[in-house]
XYZ file of C-alpha atoms in Angstrom:
681
model
C 66.707 -9.451 -31.772
C 63.766 -10.969 -32.631
C 64.005 -12.682 -29.236
C 64.579 -9.080 -27.534
C 61.509 -8.039 -29.086
C 59.416 -11.092 -27.915
C 60.636 -10.862 -24.626
C 60.332 -6.756 -24.143
C 56.768 -7.526 -25.673
C 55.922 -10.258 -22.725
C 57.386 -7.859 -20.308
C 55.341 -4.913 -21.154
C 52.041 -7.472 -21.485
C 52.887 -8.876 -17.838
C 53.537 -5.282 -16.835
C 49.635 -4.069 -18.251
C 48.257 -7.199 -17.104
C 49.596 -6.392 -13.220
C 48.324 -2.993 -13.707
C 44.709 -4.308 -14.790
C 44.272 -6.684 -12.124
C 45.595 -3.945 -9.128
C 42.504 -2.144 -10.492
C 40.075 -5.047 -10.730
C 39.734 -5.758 -6.772
C 37.363 -8.148 -6.094
C 34.257 -6.789 -4.037
C 33.648 -9.062 -1.361
C 31.333 -8.695 1.767
C 32.644 -6.472 4.590
C 31.517 -9.429 7.046
C 32.031 -13.083 7.230
C 29.121 -15.602 7.361
C 30.098 -16.447 11.051
C 29.481 -12.623 12.229
C 25.806 -13.624 11.665
C 24.685 -14.925 14.831
C 20.628 -16.007 15.285
C 19.109 -14.367 18.438
C 17.455 -16.615 20.193
C 13.861 -16.712 21.725
C 13.107 -15.580 25.268
C 10.528 -17.139 27.826
C 8.333 -13.867 27.384
C 8.294 -14.744 23.557
C 7.313 -18.377 24.387
C 4.733 -17.137 26.471
C 3.566 -14.670 23.936
C 2.875 -17.838 21.185
C 0.594 -19.786 23.656
C -1.406 -16.635 24.408
C -1.831 -15.499 20.951
C -2.481 -19.200 19.759
C -5.124 -19.481 22.299
C -6.384 -16.159 21.690
C -7.058 -16.995 18.003
C -8.253 -20.305 18.229
C -10.978 -19.169 20.455
C -12.157 -15.726 20.022
C -11.232 -15.075 16.583
C -14.584 -14.543 14.688
C -13.507 -17.233 11.859
C -13.597 -20.459 12.986
C -10.696 -22.859 11.938
C -8.973 -25.616 13.332
C -5.561 -25.835 14.253
C -4.439 -28.893 12.619
C -1.510 -30.849 10.410
C -3.446 -28.856 7.522
C -3.959 -25.359 8.768
C 0.005 -25.880 9.844
C 1.082 -26.451 6.161
C -0.935 -23.400 5.192
C 1.525 -21.219 8.198
C 4.266 -23.216 6.579
C 3.605 -21.712 2.978
C 3.238 -18.211 4.166
C 5.853 -17.979 6.841
C 8.016 -19.318 3.698
C 6.512 -16.267 1.523
C 7.829 -13.786 3.759
C 11.300 -15.499 4.593
C 11.406 -15.628 0.423
C 8.870 -13.546 -1.290
C 10.509 -13.504 -4.571
C 11.846 -16.835 -4.468
C 15.208 -16.218 -5.154
C 17.162 -17.474 -2.069
C 16.173 -20.973 -1.219
C 16.193 -23.905 -3.796
C 13.423 -26.791 -4.420
C 15.672 -29.029 -2.250
C 15.806 -26.359 0.885
C 11.977 -26.264 0.657
C 11.315 -30.009 0.106
C 13.504 -30.553 3.338
C 11.992 -27.933 5.366
C 8.129 -28.836 4.641
C 8.769 -32.688 5.146
C 10.660 -31.463 8.732
C 8.264 -29.012 9.764
C 5.118 -28.320 8.180
C 2.674 -30.607 10.130
C 4.314 -29.610 13.349
C 3.957 -26.040 13.542
C 0.144 -26.344 15.296
C 1.826 -28.468 18.142
C 4.520 -26.234 18.671
C 2.342 -23.449 18.956
C 0.289 -24.261 21.379
C 3.329 -25.241 23.415
C 4.724 -21.899 22.959
C 7.685 -23.638 21.272
C 9.749 -21.229 18.708
C 12.237 -23.788 17.402
C 10.366 -24.280 13.829
C 10.395 -20.355 13.442
C 13.668 -19.765 14.100
C 15.346 -22.903 12.354
C 13.540 -21.973 8.931
C 15.172 -18.137 9.926
C 18.592 -19.217 10.275
C 18.534 -21.033 6.962
C 17.137 -17.783 5.354
C 20.191 -15.927 7.086
C 22.714 -18.193 5.811
C 21.124 -18.026 1.904
C 20.445 -14.643 1.862
C 24.059 -14.150 2.841
C 25.344 -16.340 0.033
C 23.233 -14.811 -2.186
C 24.696 -10.886 -1.658
C 27.738 -12.290 -1.153
C 27.292 -13.619 -4.992
C 26.020 -10.181 -6.050
C 28.544 -8.569 -4.656
C 31.107 -10.335 -6.839
C 29.022 -9.270 -10.129
C 30.171 -6.160 -9.147
C 33.864 -7.011 -10.252
C 33.079 -5.840 -13.708
C 30.705 -3.340 -15.249
C 27.613 -5.728 -16.873
C 26.868 -6.128 -20.337
C 23.512 -4.495 -20.679
C 23.144 -4.742 -24.309
C 21.821 -8.090 -24.626
C 18.128 -9.344 -24.901
C 17.926 -11.137 -21.172
C 15.200 -10.107 -19.342
C 14.105 -10.420 -15.448
C 10.578 -11.669 -14.372
C 8.912 -8.956 -12.419
C 6.964 -10.829 -10.284
C 8.291 -14.105 -9.213
C 5.929 -14.348 -5.846
C 4.425 -17.696 -7.813
C 7.330 -18.683 -9.592
C 8.995 -21.915 -9.260
C 11.966 -21.906 -6.535
C 15.538 -22.904 -8.608
C 16.746 -26.291 -8.610
C 20.325 -26.006 -8.963
C 23.027 -23.289 -7.980
C 23.399 -22.066 -11.700
C 19.622 -21.276 -11.688
C 19.742 -19.443 -8.775
C 23.033 -17.630 -9.719
C 21.205 -16.147 -13.403
C 18.433 -14.860 -10.883
C 21.146 -12.808 -9.033
C 22.527 -11.469 -12.251
C 19.613 -10.630 -13.387
C 18.832 -8.758 -10.097
C 21.880 -6.964 -10.290
C 21.726 -5.607 -14.156
C 18.396 -4.119 -13.103
C 19.525 -2.290 -9.922
C 22.369 -1.002 -12.349
C 20.154 0.197 -14.911
C 17.705 1.892 -12.149
C 20.760 4.018 -11.086
C 22.287 4.285 -14.622
C 18.609 6.140 -15.515
C 19.374 8.154 -12.997
C 22.358 9.527 -14.733
C 24.802 7.830 -12.596
C 28.016 6.320 -14.020
C 29.641 2.935 -13.425
C 32.126 4.099 -10.584
C 29.137 5.777 -8.884
C 27.154 2.697 -9.446
C 29.575 0.268 -8.132
C 30.072 2.069 -5.157
C 26.619 2.564 -4.082
C 25.295 -0.963 -5.023
C 28.473 -2.220 -2.581
C 27.315 -0.426 0.177
C 23.616 -1.377 -0.524
C 24.608 -5.034 -0.776
C 27.017 -5.075 2.333
C 24.369 -2.918 4.517
C 21.780 -5.568 3.666
C 24.019 -7.900 5.044
C 25.115 -5.974 7.944
C 21.236 -5.848 8.704
C 21.036 -9.533 9.231
C 23.413 -8.994 12.303
C 21.073 -6.638 13.840
C 18.101 -9.247 13.795
C 16.118 -9.421 16.943
C 14.130 -12.227 18.609
C 11.308 -9.919 18.147
C 11.999 -10.203 14.305
C 11.115 -13.542 13.829
C 8.598 -13.969 16.328
C 6.924 -11.382 14.764
C 7.166 -12.357 11.209
C 6.105 -16.073 12.479
C 3.160 -15.324 14.610
C 1.939 -13.223 11.405
C 1.987 -16.157 9.311
C -0.463 -17.605 11.593
C -2.692 -14.622 12.476
C -2.431 -13.355 8.464
C -3.710 -17.127 7.710
C -6.892 -16.866 9.501
C -7.587 -13.245 7.794
C -5.627 -10.058 6.344
C -6.399 -7.918 9.062
C -5.301 -9.979 12.191
C -1.823 -9.562 13.323
C 0.627 -10.008 16.296
C 2.508 -6.913 17.238
C 5.916 -7.441 18.888
C 6.712 -4.618 21.872
C 8.342 -2.126 19.445
C 5.573 -2.337 16.969
C 3.244 -1.902 19.552
C 4.441 1.119 21.004
C 4.293 2.717 17.482
C 0.592 1.290 17.271
C -0.304 2.711 20.344
C 1.506 6.104 19.712
C -0.625 6.460 16.789
C -3.902 5.204 18.534
C -3.285 8.189 21.191
C -2.837 10.804 18.414
C 1.019 11.669 19.487
C 2.651 10.351 16.259
C 4.910 13.222 14.664
C 5.953 12.592 11.311
C 4.897 12.594 7.604
C 1.625 10.453 7.987
C 2.340 7.447 6.070
C 1.323 3.702 6.703
C 4.546 1.519 5.591
C 5.555 -1.664 4.823
C 8.190 -4.112 3.957
C 8.207 -6.334 1.202
C 11.155 -8.007 -0.293
C 14.215 -5.525 0.856
C 11.701 -2.745 -0.290
C 9.610 -0.348 1.859
C 6.419 0.544 0.331
C 3.894 3.247 1.114
C 0.556 1.367 1.771
C -1.598 4.132 2.686
C -1.291 8.058 3.656
C -3.177 9.485 6.540
C -5.227 12.490 5.005
C -4.394 15.899 6.429
C -0.995 14.665 7.291
C 2.121 15.854 5.554
C 2.766 13.005 2.835
C -0.922 13.274 1.775
C -0.742 17.232 1.849
C 2.164 17.140 -0.276
C 0.061 15.451 -3.364
C 3.287 13.982 -4.027
C 3.547 10.407 -2.731
C 0.741 7.869 -3.775
C 0.122 4.415 -2.259
C 2.225 1.965 -3.793
C 5.106 4.088 -4.454
C 8.389 2.853 -2.914
C 11.169 4.891 -0.628
C 14.583 4.035 -1.477
C 16.392 7.063 0.638
C 16.085 8.652 3.422
C 17.887 11.934 4.502
C 17.556 14.698 6.959
C 17.013 18.338 6.012
C 20.900 18.362 5.220
C 23.461 15.686 4.617
C 23.547 12.524 2.459
C 20.352 10.428 1.814
C 21.055 6.787 2.517
C 19.913 4.399 1.080
C 17.363 2.506 3.023
C 16.803 -1.016 0.461
C 17.266 -3.675 2.951
C 16.681 -2.124 5.797
C 14.548 -3.002 8.738
C 10.950 -1.536 8.638
C 11.426 -0.041 12.131
C 14.613 1.672 11.435
C 13.711 2.931 8.455
C 10.396 4.235 10.110
C 12.716 5.656 13.081
C 14.623 7.737 10.289
C 11.495 9.153 8.759
C 9.702 10.173 12.309
C 10.958 13.294 13.768
C 10.346 16.263 16.001
C 7.491 18.656 14.212
C 8.661 21.560 11.858
C 11.955 19.408 11.130
C 12.424 18.344 7.537
C 13.012 14.840 6.039
C 14.266 14.567 2.988
C 12.689 11.245 0.534
C 13.770 9.157 -2.300
C 10.313 7.922 -3.686
C 10.369 5.403 -6.785
C 7.066 5.822 -8.469
C 4.671 2.628 -7.948
C 4.293 2.571 -11.796
C 8.254 2.769 -12.353
C 9.640 5.596 -13.615
C 12.932 7.513 -12.537
C 13.024 8.193 -8.697
C 12.581 11.560 -7.155
C 13.140 13.285 -3.826
C 10.693 15.188 -2.279
C 10.879 17.309 1.096
C 8.806 16.975 3.687
C 8.405 19.176 6.822
C 7.164 16.774 9.686
C 4.083 17.822 11.542
C 1.554 16.651 14.452
C -0.363 13.472 12.993
C -3.735 13.944 15.036
C -7.147 13.028 13.715
C -8.634 15.669 15.410
C -6.537 18.116 12.876
C -8.523 15.901 9.867
C -11.247 18.098 10.178
C -14.016 18.153 7.152
C -14.273 21.268 4.680
C -16.524 22.562 3.030
C -16.012 24.561 -0.773
C -18.631 26.279 -2.905
C -18.371 26.626 -6.357
C -21.012 27.902 -8.961
C -20.820 25.526 -11.724
C -22.801 26.191 -15.179
C -24.600 28.581 -13.234
C -25.240 26.340 -10.254
C -24.301 26.496 -6.927
C -22.708 23.256 -5.485
C -21.138 22.386 -2.454
C -18.696 19.819 -1.248
C -17.549 18.670 2.254
C -14.600 16.479 2.186
C -13.976 13.869 4.866
C -10.923 12.469 5.128
C -11.793 10.339 8.204
C -14.362 9.145 10.277
C -12.990 11.389 13.640
C -14.695 11.472 16.792
C -17.202 14.826 16.201
C -17.395 14.697 12.967
C -20.886 14.679 12.773
C -21.142 18.123 14.459
C -18.707 19.141 12.178
C -20.784 18.195 8.941
C -23.872 19.861 10.646
C -22.226 23.178 11.242
C -21.263 22.910 7.473
C -24.465 22.179 6.501
C -26.027 24.845 8.113
C -23.210 27.274 6.601
C -23.517 25.781 2.935
C -27.836 26.321 3.169
C -27.394 30.203 3.688
C -25.668 30.007 0.573
C -28.552 28.541 -1.642
C -26.523 25.539 -2.606
C -28.549 23.177 -4.997
C -26.781 20.073 -4.632
C -23.987 18.396 -2.011
C -21.261 16.370 -2.922
C -19.656 14.277 0.020
C -15.906 13.543 -0.974
C -14.898 10.250 0.927
C -11.966 9.568 -1.463
C -8.963 8.322 0.600
C -10.907 7.756 3.439
C -9.853 4.795 5.270
C -12.712 5.369 8.186
C -12.810 5.368 11.478
C -15.397 5.398 14.548
C -18.488 3.414 13.715
C -20.441 5.808 15.773
C -19.782 8.353 13.462
C -20.761 6.741 10.490
C -24.119 6.020 11.597
C -24.555 9.246 13.098
C -23.532 11.110 9.589
C -25.837 8.593 7.691
C -28.774 9.885 10.062
C -28.236 13.644 8.783
C -29.460 12.492 5.498
C -32.579 10.694 6.420
C -35.250 10.544 9.120
C -34.621 7.991 11.266
C -33.911 3.701 10.798
C -31.162 1.134 10.513
C -28.050 2.483 8.968
C -25.671 -0.769 9.324
C -25.913 -4.570 10.436
C -23.300 -5.912 12.773
C -22.927 -9.868 12.908
C -20.361 -11.166 15.674
C -18.566 -14.868 16.133
C -21.524 -16.212 17.970
C -23.833 -15.490 15.047
C -25.491 -12.543 17.101
C -26.808 -10.008 14.624
C -26.925 -6.049 16.029
C -28.703 -3.289 13.944
C -26.834 0.059 14.495
C -29.729 2.688 14.226
C -30.365 6.655 13.519
C -32.454 7.646 16.130
C -32.607 11.165 15.479
C -35.746 11.989 13.381
C -34.551 15.283 12.378
C -33.530 15.458 8.431
C -30.773 18.000 9.041
C -30.188 18.258 5.037
C -32.817 16.697 2.473
C -31.247 18.174 -0.673
C -29.627 16.425 -3.794
C -26.746 14.555 -2.803
C -23.754 12.490 -4.386
C -21.307 10.727 -2.726
C -17.578 10.256 -4.093
C -15.672 7.320 -3.476
C -12.417 5.343 -4.339
C -10.512 2.700 -3.759
C -9.390 3.472 -0.812
C -12.737 4.641 0.547
C -13.015 1.772 3.170
C -14.779 0.390 6.709
C -16.965 3.597 7.856
C -16.826 4.962 4.677
C -18.365 1.909 2.876
C -20.975 1.871 5.464
C -22.155 5.310 4.502
C -21.938 5.048 1.097
C -24.065 1.956 1.150
C -26.766 3.317 3.825
C -26.999 6.230 1.123
C -27.379 3.649 -1.879
C -29.990 1.311 0.014
C -32.132 4.477 1.127
C -32.104 5.607 -2.622
C -31.004 9.117 -0.694
C -27.891 9.584 -2.912
C -26.126 8.659 -5.858
C -22.769 7.226 -5.805
C -19.984 8.037 -7.917
C -16.119 6.861 -8.192
C -14.955 3.992 -8.179
C -15.470 0.293 -6.356
C -14.240 0.758 -2.671
C -12.083 -1.616 -0.706
C -13.867 -4.088 0.803
C -12.908 -3.944 4.423
C -16.550 -5.224 6.060
C -14.383 -6.640 9.111
C -14.051 -5.377 12.547
C -10.797 -5.771 14.661
C -10.172 -5.403 18.397
C -6.772 -5.077 20.169
C -5.463 -6.948 23.224
C -2.424 -6.513 25.192
C -0.430 -10.147 25.769
C 0.516 -9.188 29.334
C -2.017 -10.037 32.304
C -2.469 -7.693 35.573
C -1.496 -10.884 37.494
C 1.643 -11.830 35.421
C 4.504 -11.067 38.396
C 7.112 -10.340 35.066
C 5.702 -7.608 33.638
C 8.352 -8.346 30.342
C 6.567 -6.498 27.255
C 4.728 -9.211 24.961
C 3.133 -7.375 22.574
C -0.467 -7.279 21.476
C -2.528 -9.505 19.263
C -5.543 -7.660 16.940
C -7.925 -10.104 15.501
C -11.473 -9.996 13.924
C -14.378 -9.719 15.815
C -17.135 -8.863 13.705
C -18.497 -8.309 10.091
C -20.485 -5.430 8.579
C -23.644 -5.749 6.507
C -25.644 -3.463 4.405
C -29.458 -3.130 5.777
C -30.501 -4.676 2.733
C -28.724 -7.863 3.807
C -25.632 -8.092 1.992
C -22.233 -7.560 3.440
C -19.447 -4.450 2.530
C -16.963 -7.240 3.090
C -14.873 -8.461 -0.098
C -17.183 -6.907 -2.577
C -17.700 -3.414 -0.998
C -19.814 -0.693 -2.553
C -19.939 -0.560 -6.062
C -20.609 3.133 -7.787
C -23.941 3.868 -9.756
C -22.137 5.948 -12.244
C -18.530 4.679 -12.810
C -15.427 6.726 -13.066
C -12.317 5.707 -14.621
C -9.726 3.799 -12.346
C -6.564 5.911 -11.239
C -4.970 3.039 -9.671
C -5.111 -0.641 -10.424
C -7.936 -1.674 -8.577
C -6.529 -5.370 -8.841
C -3.163 -4.528 -7.044
C -5.499 -2.800 -3.946
C -8.436 -3.697 -2.260
C -9.625 -6.542 -0.036
C -10.325 -9.025 -3.003
C -6.409 -9.005 -3.472
C -6.109 -10.998 -0.560
C -6.101 -14.835 -1.033
C -7.663 -15.324 2.612
C -10.206 -12.634 2.778
C -13.159 -13.607 4.627
C -15.829 -14.106 2.281
C -18.993 -12.252 0.767
C -22.268 -13.289 2.585
C -25.459 -12.035 3.655
C -27.974 -11.979 6.042
C -31.911 -10.855 6.364
C -32.063 -7.348 5.264
C -32.842 -5.100 8.196
C -36.424 -2.884 8.166
C -36.354 0.134 6.264
C -37.988 1.895 3.391
C -36.302 4.019 0.848
C -36.833 7.472 1.327
C -35.755 8.981 -1.706
C -35.601 8.300 -5.032
C -32.193 9.745 -6.251
C -31.179 7.138 -8.771
C -34.335 7.983 -11.310
C -31.499 10.687 -12.635
C -28.494 7.748 -12.890
C -29.454 7.149 -16.578
C -29.132 10.993 -17.477
C -26.261 11.904 -15.777
C -24.263 9.185 -16.944
C -24.926 10.067 -20.532
C -24.163 13.759 -19.492
C -20.896 12.523 -17.966
C -19.946 10.142 -20.671
C -20.257 12.667 -23.290
C -18.180 15.190 -21.934
C -15.440 13.133 -20.682
C -14.881 11.669 -24.270
C -13.715 15.926 -24.815
C -12.040 16.330 -21.612
C -8.281 16.964 -22.517
C -7.441 15.657 -18.553
C -9.774 12.356 -19.249
C -8.068 11.617 -22.612
C -4.792 11.999 -21.377
C -5.858 9.790 -18.374
C -7.638 7.205 -20.972
C -4.306 7.023 -22.709
C -1.895 6.563 -19.618
C -4.579 3.636 -18.320
C -3.868 1.835 -21.251
C 0.123 2.155 -21.331
C -0.056 1.391 -17.962
C -2.675 -2.029 -18.719
C -0.560 -3.249 -21.469
C 2.671 -3.114 -18.933
C 0.829 -4.782 -16.617
C 0.277 -7.727 -18.686
C 3.963 -8.198 -18.997
C 5.736 -10.902 -17.127
C 9.604 -9.307 -17.584
C 11.518 -6.581 -17.791
C 14.149 -6.077 -20.378
C 17.966 -5.821 -19.331
C 18.603 -3.800 -21.955
C 19.624 -0.406 -20.942
C 18.744 0.952 -24.142
C 15.736 -0.287 -24.570
C 14.435 0.754 -21.091
C 16.335 3.969 -21.545
C 14.091 4.602 -24.473
C 10.643 3.846 -22.759
C 11.885 6.024 -19.574
C 12.368 8.706 -22.659
C 9.084 8.330 -24.282
C 7.207 8.314 -20.772
C 9.351 11.536 -19.766
C 8.291 12.909 -23.191
C 4.898 12.323 -23.197
C 4.597 13.350 -19.308
C 5.993 17.042 -20.505
C 3.920 17.217 -23.484
C 0.904 16.634 -21.455
C 1.733 19.336 -18.629
C 2.605 21.549 -21.510
C -0.747 21.121 -22.698
C -2.398 21.653 -19.722
C -0.311 24.914 -18.980
C -1.194 25.942 -22.297
C -5.047 25.809 -20.957
C -4.316 27.005 -17.702
C -2.768 30.141 -19.463
C 1.027 29.841 -17.922
C 4.488 29.304 -19.492
C 5.427 25.785 -21.076
C 8.177 24.160 -19.557
C 11.199 22.868 -21.359
C 11.947 19.825 -19.389
C 10.300 17.888 -16.349
C 13.114 19.295 -14.225
C 11.986 22.673 -14.639
C 8.323 21.726 -12.919
C 8.230 23.029 -9.879
C 8.610 21.158 -6.600
C 5.040 22.250 -5.089
C 3.309 21.742 -8.323
C -0.173 20.427 -8.045
C -2.331 18.899 -10.603
C -6.012 19.971 -11.111
C -8.439 17.419 -9.510
C -10.459 17.106 -12.452
C -12.413 14.007 -11.191
C -13.864 16.886 -8.546
C -14.146 19.039 -11.018
C -16.341 16.620 -13.068
C -18.159 15.880 -9.945
C -19.124 19.380 -9.616
C -20.553 19.378 -13.292
C -22.623 16.097 -12.236
C -24.091 17.956 -9.609
C -24.870 20.758 -11.496
C -26.780 18.600 -14.006
C -28.817 17.105 -11.625
C -29.582 20.435 -10.162
C -30.810 20.814 -13.590
C -32.444 17.578 -14.187
C -34.456 17.875 -10.899
C -35.717 21.754 -12.402
C -36.920 20.324 -15.639
C -38.625 17.248 -14.016
C -40.530 19.751 -11.126
C -41.574 21.940 -13.928
C -42.865 19.015 -16.272
C -44.797 17.765 -12.709
C -46.129 21.334 -12.676
C -47.248 21.483 -15.966
C -48.913 18.100 -16.153
C -50.530 18.772 -12.783
C -52.230 22.091 -14.365
């Protein structure tokens, strides 16, 4: 009897085990390693390599020696592109490749050979397959998210793993983090497993779609970007997209994207285009999913950048849905944008006039230095004068630049005549660009708003107003791009074979202020500083490890035409007193403190409860702050963040503060004039 019971128990146990085994189907790649074949370079690729090398060594602003030492730097930069987060290769792989290739790159570039580029890429593809194969195997069962393990947030400078066990641990952490991110969106394990299985298999499938162009572009960019951050090689497909944007014929959302470690990052937004107009996307945000007006949103993590861009672009008037993961973390959200023609001409300067504390204050928002800008602004100033405005704010926030001629001519509207900017080329020749018009269209009180994304032509204008003491510069330190690039096709008219080879963009000149200092690297510092909305350390020229240095030349011959900065101390005092009581700035400072504390941390918890608690706390604070704002505005409070209207746009309290500052300036100048009259009498 006892034996029968034991036998029955064993049979039941085996049956239960078989049921469990049948449910625990191992997750493995749909493709095998043998399915991934690396493409081979063509003769056109080899010729393009030789021509890029010749152009950069002979014509670039920065003179450099393409030798073994420089080869090693190219090797390291290419390696960074292949394994940004240092979780593919082992240290032994790095040592082996360094010994084989690091000192031969210069010779191969001069000869147009691409053996090193393709050999390193092939090893990366093999390692990438193996790592994602392992990641898929980890989806066999739901991971334990109750422990104290962590994931390193930024592994860019961390050491490579020395053993397979070490690299396996990195991928265990990565998979757990992916699971937590989906779990925070309310997904169940069955949904998470399905989504990650699809995502990881998609990354593997993308390996089979690698083109020789992709490898050549990455390799030659490792060379080009080692010279300076704004020099690059564009393969034919990329060059076509670049030419479309330069010809102002691009239809889409108006965002510049870049690929970084399987993720698509928004680098910048085109002013006036759908993405910028929506106020729902910022530089640094990640696009993790793309869908059309209807249907499924496709997970684009691991996609080729060009393929994701093709999904996002489309005919004017059609809609695209993007799943956005905010730059500062938190839950992802889905936004809908209507595609439009992205044209620089449509980004016209706009005038607004407001009565602030009894004073008429004008704002001219300039999104870019497009051709015809100066004439547009001249008309707006005429319109502004009819409204008896006491002060003008030129808003250059997020203005990435444009035509140098417009920067010079626009500056000329605010002075009589004189030098605006100096330019030095690779042969140390200096040219001074001057305003030759003697008419000063506007001589009144002037403030210039700048931020971290004000660059190039914006910096030239702001610097000129500062050097002439013509206006007060307010906001944040600018980007610091003080270099000029030109584009050249690698195809020559006399080539018998006109197979497209792409184009090269390279630095040919450097900008200098009329006081002699360069705008390169340092940018333009404001006279009155506003709190930083974004992390200045993460954006701007100084973030680049090989940016051209700041230096100075002999100042141009000029004389200050104003005394705008005499009121800086007075305005700063009033500004600081005001923002310490302003609810919007109080909330901003709280958020900045939270962000600062988080920026310092190197690891992220892989405990779901802890992550959820932090996420919930962030949502709770955001809801509280929004409802406090709504109360001030006389609006009904929200019950939860999901009730926030999709088209909600927060107030531009930076601009409001600038307008109050302008009103202070008008009152200050009136008081100064009254005192002067009293003293003269």
